[in-house]
PDB file of C-alpha atoms and ligand atoms in Angstrom:
ATOM      1  CA  MET A 281      18.812  -5.328  -2.814  1.00 35.00           C
ATOM      2  CA  VAL A 282      20.154  -2.903  -0.122  1.00 36.00           C
ATOM      3  CA  ALA A 283      22.892  -3.575  -2.198  1.00 36.00           C
ATOM      4  CA  LEU A 284      21.493  -1.904  -5.043  1.00 40.00           C
ATOM      5  CA  LEU A 285      21.689   1.876  -2.653  1.00 44.00           C
ATOM      6  CA  PRO A 286      24.095   4.237  -2.694  1.00 43.00           C
ATOM      7  CA  ARG A 287      26.022   5.235   0.195  1.00 43.00           C
ATOM      8  CA  SER A 288      26.627   8.325  -0.977  1.00 41.00           C
ATOM      9  CA  ILE A 289      25.985   9.573  -5.153  1.00 40.00           C
ATOM     10  CA  SER A 290      27.800  12.379  -6.661  1.00 34.00           C
ATOM     11  CA  PRO A 291      25.737  15.664  -7.900  1.00 34.00           C
ATOM     12  CA  THR A 292      26.098  15.977 -11.712  1.00 31.00           C
ATOM     13  CA  ARG A 293      23.569  18.476 -12.098  1.00 32.00           C
ATOM     14  CA  THR A 294      22.332  21.305 -10.742  1.00 36.00           C
ATOM     15  CA  TRP A 295      18.530  22.267 -10.221  1.00 41.00           C
ATOM     16  CA  GLY A 296      17.847  23.738 -12.962  1.00 40.00           C
ATOM     17  CA  ILE A 297      19.434  22.234 -15.792  1.00 38.00           C
ATOM     18  CA  ILE A 298      17.851  18.767 -14.931  1.00 39.00           C
ATOM     19  CA  ARG A 299      14.437  20.874 -14.055  1.00 46.00           C
ATOM     20  CA  SER A 300      14.744  22.643 -17.587  1.00 41.00           C
ATOM     21  CA  ALA A 301      15.287  19.649 -19.610  1.00 41.00           C
ATOM     22  CA  ALA A 302      12.481  18.300 -18.288  1.00 43.00           C
ATOM     23  CA  LEU A 303      10.271  21.199 -18.627  1.00 44.00           C
ATOM     24  CA  GLY A 304      12.134  22.499 -21.695  1.00 40.00           C
ATOM     25  CA  HIS A 305      12.778  25.897 -20.364  1.00 35.00           C
ATOM     26  CA  SER A 306      15.430  28.261 -18.938  1.00 36.00           C
ATOM     27  CA  LEU A 307      15.508  28.590 -15.380  1.00 37.00           C
ATOM     28  CA  GLU A 308      14.746  32.307 -15.485  1.00 38.00           C
ATOM     29  CA  ASP A 309      11.346  31.099 -17.014  1.00 42.00           C
ATOM     30  CA  GLU A 310      10.548  29.148 -13.578  1.00 47.00           C
ATOM     31  CA  GLU A 311       7.211  29.753 -12.123  1.00 46.00           C
ATOM     32  CA  PRO A 312       5.929  30.068  -8.848  1.00 43.00           C
ATOM     33  CA  MET A 313       5.769  26.533  -7.413  1.00 49.00           C
ATOM     34  CA  THR A 314       2.281  25.424  -7.147  1.00 58.00           C
ATOM     35  CA  GLU A 315      -0.096  25.837  -4.344  1.00 84.00           C
ATOM     36  CA  LEU A 316      -1.130  23.220  -2.003  1.00 94.00           C
ATOM     37  CA  VAL A 317      -3.249  23.282   0.977  1.00 95.00           C
ATOM     38  CA  VAL A 318      -4.371  21.138   3.541  1.00 97.00           C
ATOM     39  CA  ARG A 319      -7.775  19.953   3.353  1.00 97.00           C
ATOM     40  CA  GLN A 320      -9.379  18.413   6.659  1.00 95.00           C
ATOM     41  CA  LEU A 321     -12.073  15.413   5.801  1.00 96.00           C
ATOM     42  CA  LEU A 322     -15.331  15.785   7.210  1.00 95.00           C
ATOM     43  CA  ILE A 323     -16.079  12.312   7.266  1.00 95.00           C
ATOM     44  CA  ASP A 324     -17.329   9.855  10.058  1.00 95.00           C
ATOM     45  CA  LEU A 325     -14.460   7.696  10.722  1.00 95.00           C
ATOM     46  CA  ASN A 326     -15.507   6.690  14.489  1.00 96.00           C
ATOM     47  CA  THR A 327     -18.144   3.826  13.211  1.00 97.00           C
ATOM     48  CA  PRO A 328     -16.449   1.121  12.924  1.00 97.00           C
ATOM     49  CA  VAL A 329     -15.151  -0.183   8.994  1.00 97.00           C
ATOM     50  CA  PRO A 330     -16.691  -4.037   8.630  1.00 97.00           C
ATOM     51  CA  ALA A 331     -14.092  -7.055   7.519  1.00 96.00           C
ATOM     52  CA  ARG A 332     -14.978  -6.510   3.795  1.00 98.00           C
ATOM     53  CA  TRP A 333     -15.628  -3.086   3.550  1.00 98.00           C
ATOM     54  CA  ASN A 334     -15.268  -2.357  -0.370  1.00 98.00           C
ATOM     55  CA  GLY A 335     -18.366  -3.753  -2.006  1.00 98.00           C
ATOM     56  CA  GLY A 336     -18.254  -7.586   0.069  1.00 98.00           C
ATOM     57  CA  ASP A 337     -15.219  -7.827  -2.182  1.00 98.00           C
ATOM     58  CA  ALA A 338     -12.255 -10.278  -0.707  1.00 98.00           C
ATOM     59  CA  PHE A 339      -9.688  -9.449  -2.381  1.00 98.00           C
ATOM     60  CA  ARG A 340     -10.706  -5.492  -3.343  1.00 98.00           C
ATOM     61  CA  SER A 341     -10.932  -5.338   1.038  1.00 98.00           C
ATOM     62  CA  ALA A 342      -7.866  -6.663   1.292  1.00 98.00           C
ATOM     63  CA  TYR A 343      -5.661  -4.895  -0.997  1.00 98.00           C
ATOM     64  CA  PHE A 344      -6.938  -1.492  -0.379  1.00 98.00           C
ATOM     65  CA  ASN A 345      -6.263  -2.518   3.380  1.00 98.00           C
ATOM     66  CA  ALA A 346      -2.499  -3.047   1.987  1.00 98.00           C
ATOM     67  CA  LEU A 347      -1.702  -0.287   0.847  1.00 98.00           C
ATOM     68  CA  SER A 348      -3.365   1.802   4.215  1.00 98.00           C
ATOM     69  CA  MET A 349      -1.404  -0.487   5.904  1.00 98.00           C
ATOM     70  CA  SER A 350       1.979   1.098   4.228  1.00 98.00           C
ATOM     71  CA  PHE A 351       0.959   4.653   4.955  1.00 98.00           C
ATOM     72  CA  PRO A 352       0.950   6.231   8.234  1.00 98.00           C
ATOM     73  CA  VAL A 353       4.830   4.087   8.254  1.00 98.00           C
ATOM     74  CA  GLY A 354       5.819   5.317   4.395  1.00 98.00           C
ATOM     75  CA  GLU A 355       4.170   9.529   4.305  1.00 98.00           C
ATOM     76  CA  GLN A 356       6.261   9.520   7.717  1.00 98.00           C
ATOM     77  CA  TYR A 357       9.695   8.537   6.022  1.00 98.00           C
ATOM     78  CA  PHE A 358       8.082  11.000   3.223  1.00 98.00           C
ATOM     79  CA  ILE A 359       7.887  13.594   5.731  1.00 98.00           C
ATOM     80  CA  ASP A 360      10.839  13.585   7.020  1.00 98.00           C
ATOM     81  CA  SER A 361      12.725  12.727   3.717  1.00 98.00           C
ATOM     82  CA  VAL A 362      11.238  15.894   1.641  1.00 98.00           C
ATOM     83  CA  ARG A 363      11.931  18.285   5.038  1.00 98.00           C
ATOM     84  CA  GLN A 364      15.408  17.585   5.695  1.00 98.00           C
ATOM     85  CA  GLY A 365      16.173  17.659   1.986  1.00 98.00           C
ATOM     86  CA  VAL A 366      15.149  20.427   1.265  1.00 98.00           C
ATOM     87  CA  LYS A 367      17.401  22.399   4.714  1.00 98.00           C
ATOM     88  CA  THR A 368      20.186  21.220   2.497  1.00 98.00           C
ATOM     89  CA  LEU A 369      19.389  23.593  -0.565  1.00 98.00           C
ATOM     90  CA  PRO A 370      20.955  26.940  -1.033  1.00 98.00           C
ATOM     91  CA  GLU A 371      18.596  29.734   0.963  1.00 97.00           C
ATOM     92  CA  ASP A 372      17.184  31.249  -3.221  1.00 96.00           C
ATOM     93  CA  LEU A 373      16.022  27.414  -3.565  1.00 97.00           C
ATOM     94  CA  ARG A 374      15.019  26.999   0.338  1.00 97.00           C
ATOM     95  CA  GLU A 375      12.681  29.720   0.176  1.00 96.00           C
ATOM     96  CA  ARG A 376      11.237  28.746  -3.089  1.00 95.00           C
ATOM     97  CA  PHE A 377      10.772  25.497  -2.434  1.00 97.00           C
ATOM     98  CA  ALA A 378       8.319  26.639   1.188  1.00 96.00           C
ATOM     99  CA  ALA A 379       5.264  27.249   0.486  1.00 96.00           C
ATOM    100  CA  GLU A 380       5.190  23.955  -1.790  1.00 96.00           C
ATOM    101  CA  VAL A 381       6.449  21.762   1.122  1.00 97.00           C
ATOM    102  CA  GLN A 382       4.437  23.074   3.740  1.00 97.00           C
ATOM    103  CA  GLY A 383       1.701  22.181   2.430  1.00 97.00           C
ATOM    104  CA  PHE A 384       2.985  18.685   1.111  1.00 98.00           C
ATOM    105  CA  VAL A 385       4.165  18.144   4.706  1.00 98.00           C
ATOM    106  CA  GLY A 386       0.336  19.140   5.699  1.00 98.00           C
ATOM    107  CA  GLN A 387      -1.202  16.399   3.086  1.00 98.00           C
ATOM    108  CA  GLU A 388       0.626  13.891   4.182  1.00 98.00           C
ATOM    109  CA  ALA A 389       0.219  14.360   7.449  1.00 98.00           C
ATOM    110  CA  THR A 390      -3.382  14.720   7.354  1.00 98.00           C
ATOM    111  CA  HIS A 391      -3.115  11.941   5.145  1.00 98.00           C
ATOM    112  CA  ARG A 392      -1.409   9.550   7.827  1.00 97.00           C
ATOM    113  CA  ARG A 393      -3.544  10.228  10.623  1.00 97.00           C
ATOM    114  CA  ILE A 394      -6.744   9.478   8.629  1.00 97.00           C
ATOM    115  CA  HIS A 395      -5.263   5.777   7.739  1.00 98.00           C
ATOM    116  CA  ALA A 396      -3.967   5.363  11.447  1.00 98.00           C
ATOM    117  CA  LEU A 397      -7.937   5.676  12.170  1.00 97.00           C
ATOM    118  CA  PHE A 398      -8.986   3.474   9.650  1.00 98.00           C
ATOM    119  CA  ASN A 399      -5.818   1.249  10.327  1.00 98.00           C
ATOM    120  CA  GLY A 400      -7.007   1.100  14.101  1.00 98.00           C
ATOM    121  CA  HIS A 401     -10.271  -0.103  13.028  1.00 98.00           C
ATOM    122  CA  LEU A 402      -8.456  -2.891  10.962  1.00 98.00           C
ATOM    123  CA  GLU A 403      -6.420  -3.422  13.896  1.00 98.00           C
ATOM    124  CA  ARG A 404      -9.768  -4.134  15.785  1.00 98.00           C
ATOM    125  CA  LEU A 405     -10.651  -6.896  13.461  1.00 98.00           C
ATOM    126  CA  GLY A 406      -7.241  -8.592  13.742  1.00 98.00           C
ATOM    127  CA  TYR A 407      -5.410  -7.809  11.035  1.00 98.00           C
ATOM    128  CA  ARG A 408      -1.748  -7.661  11.993  1.00 98.00           C
ATOM    129  CA  ASN A 409       0.635  -5.320   9.800  1.00 98.00           C
ATOM    130  CA  GLU A 410       3.459  -6.494   8.541  1.00 98.00           C
ATOM    131  CA  PHE A 411       4.247  -4.442   6.058  1.00 98.00           C
ATOM    132  CA  GLU A 412       4.624  -1.634   9.336  1.00 98.00           C
ATOM    133  CA  ARG A 413       7.108  -3.945  10.643  1.00 98.00           C
ATOM    134  CA  ARG A 414       9.264  -4.810   7.569  1.00 98.00           C
ATOM    135  CA  VAL A 415       9.970  -1.257   6.741  1.00 98.00           C
ATOM    136  CA  LEU A 416      10.344   0.172   9.552  1.00 98.00           C
ATOM    137  CA  LYS A 417      13.789  -3.050   9.328  1.00 97.00           C
ATOM    138  CA  ARG A 418      14.522  -1.624   5.772  1.00 97.00           C
ATOM    139  CA  MET A 419      14.738   1.842   7.045  1.00 97.00           C
ATOM    140  CA  LYS A 420      16.870   1.688   9.231  1.00 97.00           C
ATOM    141  CA  LEU A 421      19.317  -1.014   7.156  1.00 97.00           C
ATOM    142  CA  ASN A 422      19.042   2.622   4.735  1.00 97.00           C
ATOM    143  CA  ALA A 423      19.398   5.029   7.440  1.00 96.00           C
ATOM    144  CA  HIS A 424      23.039   5.817   7.164  1.00 97.00           C
ATOM    145  CA  ARG A 425      22.348   6.562   3.149  1.00 98.00           C
ATOM    146  CA  ASP A 426      23.256  10.164   1.509  1.00 98.00           C
ATOM    147  CA  LEU A 427      19.638  12.237   2.292  1.00 98.00           C
ATOM    148  CA  ARG A 428      19.526  12.365  -1.839  1.00 98.00           C
ATOM    149  CA  VAL A 429      18.957   8.541  -1.718  1.00 98.00           C
ATOM    150  CA  HIS A 430      15.523   9.022   0.979  1.00 98.00           C
ATOM    151  CA  VAL A 431      14.414  11.863  -1.400  1.00 98.00           C
ATOM    152  CA  GLY A 432      14.808  10.298  -4.356  1.00 98.00           C
ATOM    153  CA  ALA A 433      12.710   6.977  -2.886  1.00 98.00           C
ATOM    154  CA  THR A 434      10.325   9.032  -1.192  1.00 98.00           C
ATOM    155  CA  ALA A 435       9.863  10.302  -5.419  1.00 98.00           C
ATOM    156  CA  ALA A 436       9.577   6.474  -6.999  1.00 98.00           C
ATOM    157  CA  THR A 437       7.062   6.133  -4.303  1.00 98.00           C
ATOM    158  CA  GLU A 438       5.518   9.163  -5.138  1.00 98.00           C
ATOM    159  CA  HIS A 439       5.069   8.466  -8.317  1.00 98.00           C
ATOM    160  CA  PHE A 440       3.427   5.023  -7.377  1.00 97.00           C
ATOM    161  CA  THR A 441       1.042   6.871  -5.767  1.00 98.00           C
ATOM    162  CA  ALA A 442       0.597   9.032  -8.201  1.00 98.00           C
ATOM    163  CA  ILE A 443      -0.777   6.799 -10.906  1.00 98.00           C
ATOM    164  CA  PHE A 444      -2.473   4.477  -8.562  1.00 98.00           C
ATOM    165  CA  ALA A 445      -4.624   7.764  -7.373  1.00 98.00           C
ATOM    166  CA  HIS A 446      -5.476   8.804 -11.161  1.00 98.00           C
ATOM    167  CA  TRP A 447      -6.322   5.111 -12.035  1.00 98.00           C
ATOM    168  CA  MET A 448      -8.712   5.255  -8.813  1.00 98.00           C
ATOM    169  CA  LEU A 449      -9.969   8.132  -9.891  1.00 98.00           C
ATOM    170  CA  ARG A 450     -10.546   7.399 -13.380  1.00 98.00           C
ATOM    171  CA  HIS A 451     -11.623   3.457 -12.601  1.00 98.00           C
ATOM    172  CA  PRO A 452     -14.215   4.622  -9.055  1.00 97.00           C
ATOM    173  CA  GLU A 453     -16.023   1.079  -9.627  1.00 97.00           C
ATOM    174  CA  ALA A 454     -12.796   0.055  -7.579  1.00 98.00           C
ATOM    175  CA  LEU A 455     -14.998   1.232  -4.708  1.00 98.00           C
ATOM    176  CA  GLN A 456     -17.926   0.135  -6.044  1.00 98.00           C
ATOM    177  CA  GLY A 457     -20.407  -0.817  -2.865  1.00 98.00           C
ATOM    178  CA  ALA A 458     -18.459   0.506   0.015  1.00 98.00           C
ATOM    179  CA  GLU A 459     -19.723   2.998   2.060  1.00 98.00           C
ATOM    180  CA  PRO A 460     -19.488   6.530   0.740  1.00 97.00           C
ATOM    181  CA  ARG A 461     -18.099   7.940   3.901  1.00 98.00           C
ATOM    182  CA  LEU A 462     -14.582   5.080   2.398  1.00 98.00           C
ATOM    183  CA  GLN A 463     -14.962   5.808  -1.128  1.00 98.00           C
ATOM    184  CA  THR A 464     -14.606   9.827   0.074  1.00 98.00           C
ATOM    185  CA  LEU A 465     -11.357   8.572   2.054  1.00 98.00           C
ATOM    186  CA  TRP A 466      -9.893   7.206  -0.646  1.00 98.00           C
ATOM    187  CA  GLN A 467     -10.725   9.223  -3.421  1.00 98.00           C
ATOM    188  CA  TRP A 468      -9.582  12.173  -1.525  1.00 98.00           C
ATOM    189  CA  HIS A 469      -6.421  10.677  -0.634  1.00 98.00           C
ATOM    190  CA  ALA A 470      -5.778   9.931  -4.418  1.00 98.00           C
ATOM    191  CA  ALA A 471      -6.783  13.589  -5.577  1.00 98.00           C
ATOM    192  CA  GLU A 472      -3.762  14.969  -2.991  1.00 98.00           C
ATOM    193  CA  GLU A 473      -1.643  12.725  -4.259  1.00 98.00           C
ATOM    194  CA  SER A 474      -2.397  13.571  -7.752  1.00 98.00           C
ATOM    195  CA  GLU A 475      -2.006  16.978  -6.864  1.00 97.00           C
ATOM    196  CA  HIS A 476       1.021  16.847  -4.999  1.00 98.00           C
ATOM    197  CA  ARG A 477       3.203  14.458  -7.859  1.00 98.00           C
ATOM    198  CA  SER A 478       6.142  17.000  -8.258  1.00 98.00           C
ATOM    199  CA  THR A 479       6.868  17.843  -4.707  1.00 98.00           C
ATOM    200  CA  ALA A 480       9.276  15.487  -4.076  1.00 98.00           C
ATOM    201  CA  PHE A 481      11.079  15.006  -7.421  1.00 98.00           C
ATOM    202  CA  ASP A 482      11.585  18.482  -7.527  1.00 98.00           C
ATOM    203  CA  VAL A 483      13.223  18.502  -3.930  1.00 98.00           C
ATOM    204  CA  TYR A 484      15.517  15.745  -5.738  1.00 98.00           C
ATOM    205  CA  VAL A 485      16.006  17.282  -8.112  1.00 98.00           C
ATOM    206  CA  ALA A 486      16.974  20.390  -7.008  1.00 98.00           C
ATOM    207  CA  MET A 487      19.085  18.568  -4.499  1.00 98.00           C
ATOM    208  CA  GLY A 488      21.684  17.338  -7.315  1.00 97.00           C
ATOM    209  CA  GLY A 489      19.803  13.951  -7.521  1.00 98.00           C
ATOM    210  CA  SER A 490      21.215  11.906 -10.839  1.00 97.00           C
ATOM    211  CA  HIS A 491      19.011  10.664 -13.072  1.00 98.00           C
ATOM    212  CA  GLU A 492      21.193   7.634 -13.050  1.00 98.00           C
ATOM    213  CA  TRP A 493      20.482   7.346  -8.923  1.00 98.00           C
ATOM    214  CA  ARG A 494      16.937   7.929  -9.578  1.00 98.00           C
ATOM    215  CA  LEU A 495      16.432   4.811 -12.274  1.00 98.00           C
ATOM    216  CA  LYS A 496      18.022   2.833  -9.477  1.00 98.00           C
ATOM    217  CA  ILE A 497      16.012   3.321  -6.562  1.00 98.00           C
ATOM    218  CA  PHE A 498      13.086   3.208  -8.234  1.00 98.00           C
ATOM    219  CA  ARG A 499      13.756  -0.119  -9.348  1.00 98.00           C
ATOM    220  CA  TYR A 500      14.732  -1.081  -5.771  1.00 98.00           C
ATOM    221  CA  VAL A 501      11.229   1.188  -4.588  1.00 98.00           C
ATOM    222  CA  THR A 502       9.410  -1.115  -7.816  1.00 98.00           C
ATOM    223  CA  ILE A 503      10.087  -4.608  -6.431  1.00 98.00           C
ATOM    224  CA  THR A 504      10.495  -4.202  -2.310  1.00 97.00           C
ATOM    225  CA  PHE A 505       6.552  -2.271  -2.764  1.00 98.00           C
ATOM    226  CA  LEU A 506       4.985  -4.310  -5.248  1.00 97.00           C
ATOM    227  CA  SER A 507       6.073  -7.429  -3.532  1.00 97.00           C
ATOM    228  CA  ASP A 508       5.513  -5.843   0.332  1.00 98.00           C
ATOM    229  CA  VAL A 509       2.044  -4.919  -1.083  1.00 98.00           C
ATOM    230  CA  LEU A 510       1.002  -8.522  -2.474  1.00 98.00           C
ATOM    231  CA  ARG A 511       2.425 -10.102   0.585  1.00 98.00           C
ATOM    232  CA  GLN A 512       0.525  -8.109   3.194  1.00 98.00           C
ATOM    233  CA  THR A 513      -2.496  -9.061   0.914  1.00 98.00           C
ATOM    234  CA  VAL A 514      -2.071 -12.486   1.146  1.00 98.00           C
ATOM    235  CA  ARG A 515      -1.226 -11.934   4.453  1.00 98.00           C
ATOM    236  CA  ASN A 516      -4.851  -9.802   4.943  1.00 98.00           C
ATOM    237  CA  LEU A 517      -6.906 -12.862   2.602  1.00 98.00           C
ATOM    238  CA  TRP A 518      -5.828 -15.603   4.824  1.00 98.00           C
ATOM    239  CA  HIS A 519      -6.825 -13.881   8.002  1.00 98.00           C
ATOM    240  CA  ASP A 520     -10.190 -13.275   6.022  1.00 98.00           C
ATOM    241  CA  GLY A 521     -10.135 -16.620   5.422  1.00 98.00           C
ATOM    242  CA  SER A 522     -11.061 -16.137   1.723  1.00 98.00           C
ATOM    243  CA  LEU A 523      -6.569 -16.800   0.514  1.00 98.00           C
ATOM    244  CA  PHE A 524      -7.580 -20.592  -1.385  1.00 98.00           C
ATOM    245  CA  GLN A 525     -10.813 -19.129  -2.567  1.00 98.00           C
ATOM    246  CA  TRP A 526     -11.502 -18.943  -6.595  1.00 98.00           C
ATOM    247  CA  SER A 527     -13.985 -15.605  -6.718  1.00 98.00           C
ATOM    248  CA  THR A 528     -10.917 -13.818  -4.848  1.00 98.00           C
ATOM    249  CA  TRP A 529      -8.249 -14.282  -7.299  1.00 97.00           C
ATOM    250  CA  ARG A 530     -10.930 -14.160 -10.038  1.00 98.00           C
ATOM    251  CA  SER A 531     -11.559 -10.096  -8.694  1.00 98.00           C
ATOM    252  CA  GLY A 532      -7.890  -9.842  -7.928  1.00 98.00           C
ATOM    253  CA  ALA A 533      -7.373 -10.206 -11.832  1.00 98.00           C
ATOM    254  CA  ARG A 534      -9.937  -8.073 -13.041  1.00 98.00           C
ATOM    255  CA  LEU A 535      -8.577  -5.772 -10.400  1.00 98.00           C
ATOM    256  CA  LEU A 536      -4.894  -5.417 -11.499  1.00 98.00           C
ATOM    257  CA  PHE A 537      -4.415  -7.557 -14.582  1.00 97.00           C
ATOM    258  CA  ALA A 538      -7.200  -6.491 -16.846  1.00 97.00           C
ATOM    259  CA  ARG A 539      -6.514  -4.495 -20.189  1.00 96.00           C
ATOM    260  CA  ASP A 540      -7.038  -1.519 -17.973  1.00 97.00           C
ATOM    261  CA  GLY A 541      -6.038  -2.571 -14.705  1.00 98.00           C
ATOM    262  CA  MET A 542      -4.720  -0.849 -11.657  1.00 98.00           C
ATOM    263  CA  ILE A 543      -0.891  -3.467 -12.435  1.00 97.00           C
ATOM    264  CA  ARG A 544      -1.606  -3.546 -16.504  1.00 98.00           C
ATOM    265  CA  GLY A 545      -3.169  -0.494 -17.116  1.00 97.00           C
ATOM    266  CA  ASN A 546      -0.319   1.641 -15.750  1.00 98.00           C
ATOM    267  CA  TYR A 547       2.730   0.247 -17.292  1.00 98.00           C
ATOM    268  CA  ALA A 548       3.056   2.967 -19.515  1.00 98.00           C
ATOM    269  CA  ARG A 549       2.782   5.410 -17.166  1.00 98.00           C
ATOM    270  CA  TRP A 550       5.563   3.198 -14.525  1.00 98.00           C
ATOM    271  CA  ARG A 551       7.668   3.004 -17.628  1.00 98.00           C
ATOM    272  CA  ASP A 552       7.091   6.946 -18.295  1.00 98.00           C
ATOM    273  CA  TYR A 553       9.532   7.372 -15.318  1.00 98.00           C
ATOM    274  CA  LEU A 554      12.050   6.209 -17.197  1.00 98.00           C
ATOM    275  CA  ALA A 555      12.531   8.835 -19.659  1.00 98.00           C
ATOM    276  CA  PRO A 556      15.308  11.015 -19.284  1.00 97.00           C
ATOM    277  CA  ASP A 557      13.305  14.366 -19.428  1.00 97.00           C
ATOM    278  CA  PHE A 558      10.058  12.935 -17.528  1.00 98.00           C
ATOM    279  CA  HIS A 559       8.585  15.170 -14.349  1.00 98.00           C
ATOM    280  CA  PRO A 560       5.520  13.872 -13.237  1.00 98.00           C
ATOM    281  CA  SER A 561       3.632  17.334 -14.190  1.00 97.00           C
ATOM    282  CA  GLN A 562       3.885  15.555 -17.409  1.00 97.00           C
ATOM    283  CA  HIS A 563       1.261  13.465 -16.405  1.00 97.00           C
ATOM    284  CA  ASP A 564      -2.121  14.889 -16.324  1.00 94.00           C
ATOM    285  CA  ALA A 565      -3.977  16.115 -12.787  1.00 96.00           C
ATOM    286  CA  GLY A 566      -7.123  17.092 -14.423  1.00 96.00           C
ATOM    287  CA  LEU A 567      -9.274  14.321 -12.476  1.00 97.00           C
ATOM    288  CA  ALA A 568      -7.618  15.392  -9.079  1.00 97.00           C
ATOM    289  CA  GLN A 569      -9.026  18.750  -9.538  1.00 96.00           C
ATOM    290  CA  GLN A 570     -11.967  17.526 -11.433  1.00 97.00           C
ATOM    291  CA  TRP A 571     -12.986  15.738  -7.930  1.00 98.00           C
ATOM    292  CA  LEU A 572     -11.538  18.429  -5.270  1.00 97.00           C
ATOM    293  CA  ARG A 573     -13.891  20.784  -7.285  1.00 97.00           C
ATOM    294  CA  ASP A 574     -16.814  18.690  -7.235  1.00 98.00           C
ATOM    295  CA  HIS A 575     -16.473  17.202  -3.067  1.00 97.00           C
ATOM    296  CA  ALA A 576     -16.252  20.951  -1.690  1.00 97.00           C
ATOM    297  CA  SER A 577     -18.435  19.896   0.271  1.00 96.00           C
ATOM    298  CA  GLN A 578     -16.816  16.882   1.950  1.00 96.00           C
ATOM    299  CA  TYR A 579     -13.986  18.730   3.297  1.00 97.00           C
ATOM    300  CA  SER A 580     -13.042  22.478   4.618  1.00 96.00           C
ATOM    301  CA  VAL A 581      -9.543  24.071   4.101  1.00 96.00           C
ATOM    302  CA  VAL A 582      -7.211  24.435   6.642  1.00 91.00           C
ATOM    303  CA  GLY A 583      -6.655  28.129   7.904  1.00 79.00           C
ATOM    304  CA  GLN A 584      -9.352  29.414   5.605  1.00 71.00           C
ATOM    305  CA  THR A 585     -13.096  30.083   7.202  1.00 58.00           C
ATOM    306  CA  GLY A 586     -16.123  30.371   5.489  1.00 47.00           C
TER     307      GLY A 586
HETATM  308 FE1  LIG B  15      -0.332  10.518   0.664  1.00 51.14          FE
HETATM  309 FE1  LIG B  16       2.159  12.251  -1.261  1.00 51.14          FE
END
């Protein structure tokens, strides 16, 4: 798989040209970047999390646990890639990105901290995080790649988190029966993923990342990410003792492969990323904004009082 990735990629177009093509207007019309705020969750994460915290459902718990296990290492990688990527831009673009990247970094840093607390509970229940070990190994193998590849991999993974996030907000039943504090944790993360879905993509384009490599990296990320999630889910189910139960896989099939399941129902959105004129803002974030409005009592905005 590693061979799929380039040692370097040549910039073929500039940010203005690509983004203008994607959004259908000229560089002169560029609106200011998104305002991203950092939110501190006001929920209890000290109380232990039960093994089948997601409504007593073995598959739903194991699958979400697998995703959570990828977050601390993955989100640190996103932070590092985007931060480094922005540093390579000309000063005017750096300034234009400054506030948005600061918000992006703040949000991802908060996610990884909260999920590390959540994962700590899983660790105490005896779950082993092999996902993280595999990601670290792959990061080491790919460390020499062009910075645009890392930002491209971040943008590709952020596409997954954004479409999964939107799906979760559309399907609150995926967390049915979970304690309200855990529903809040997952939905807050989903809302912010949806909110900052364009940041890494825009930095990639601004760095001169090409469409061709954007697709190659996306295919690579699709295979590695989905297989890592599946492997860790299986491992979690093994530890839970429910790997060979029909009810486990019935629930898995319903969650992922029902007509509007998390995987099958997202195929069209996954595919949108392949279009030459794709931009993440083409996907609506209305559900995320709605969730953030309706749950304002569950978080405080960092740097704001009252
Ligand atoms: Fe995140
Ligand atoms: Fe993110």
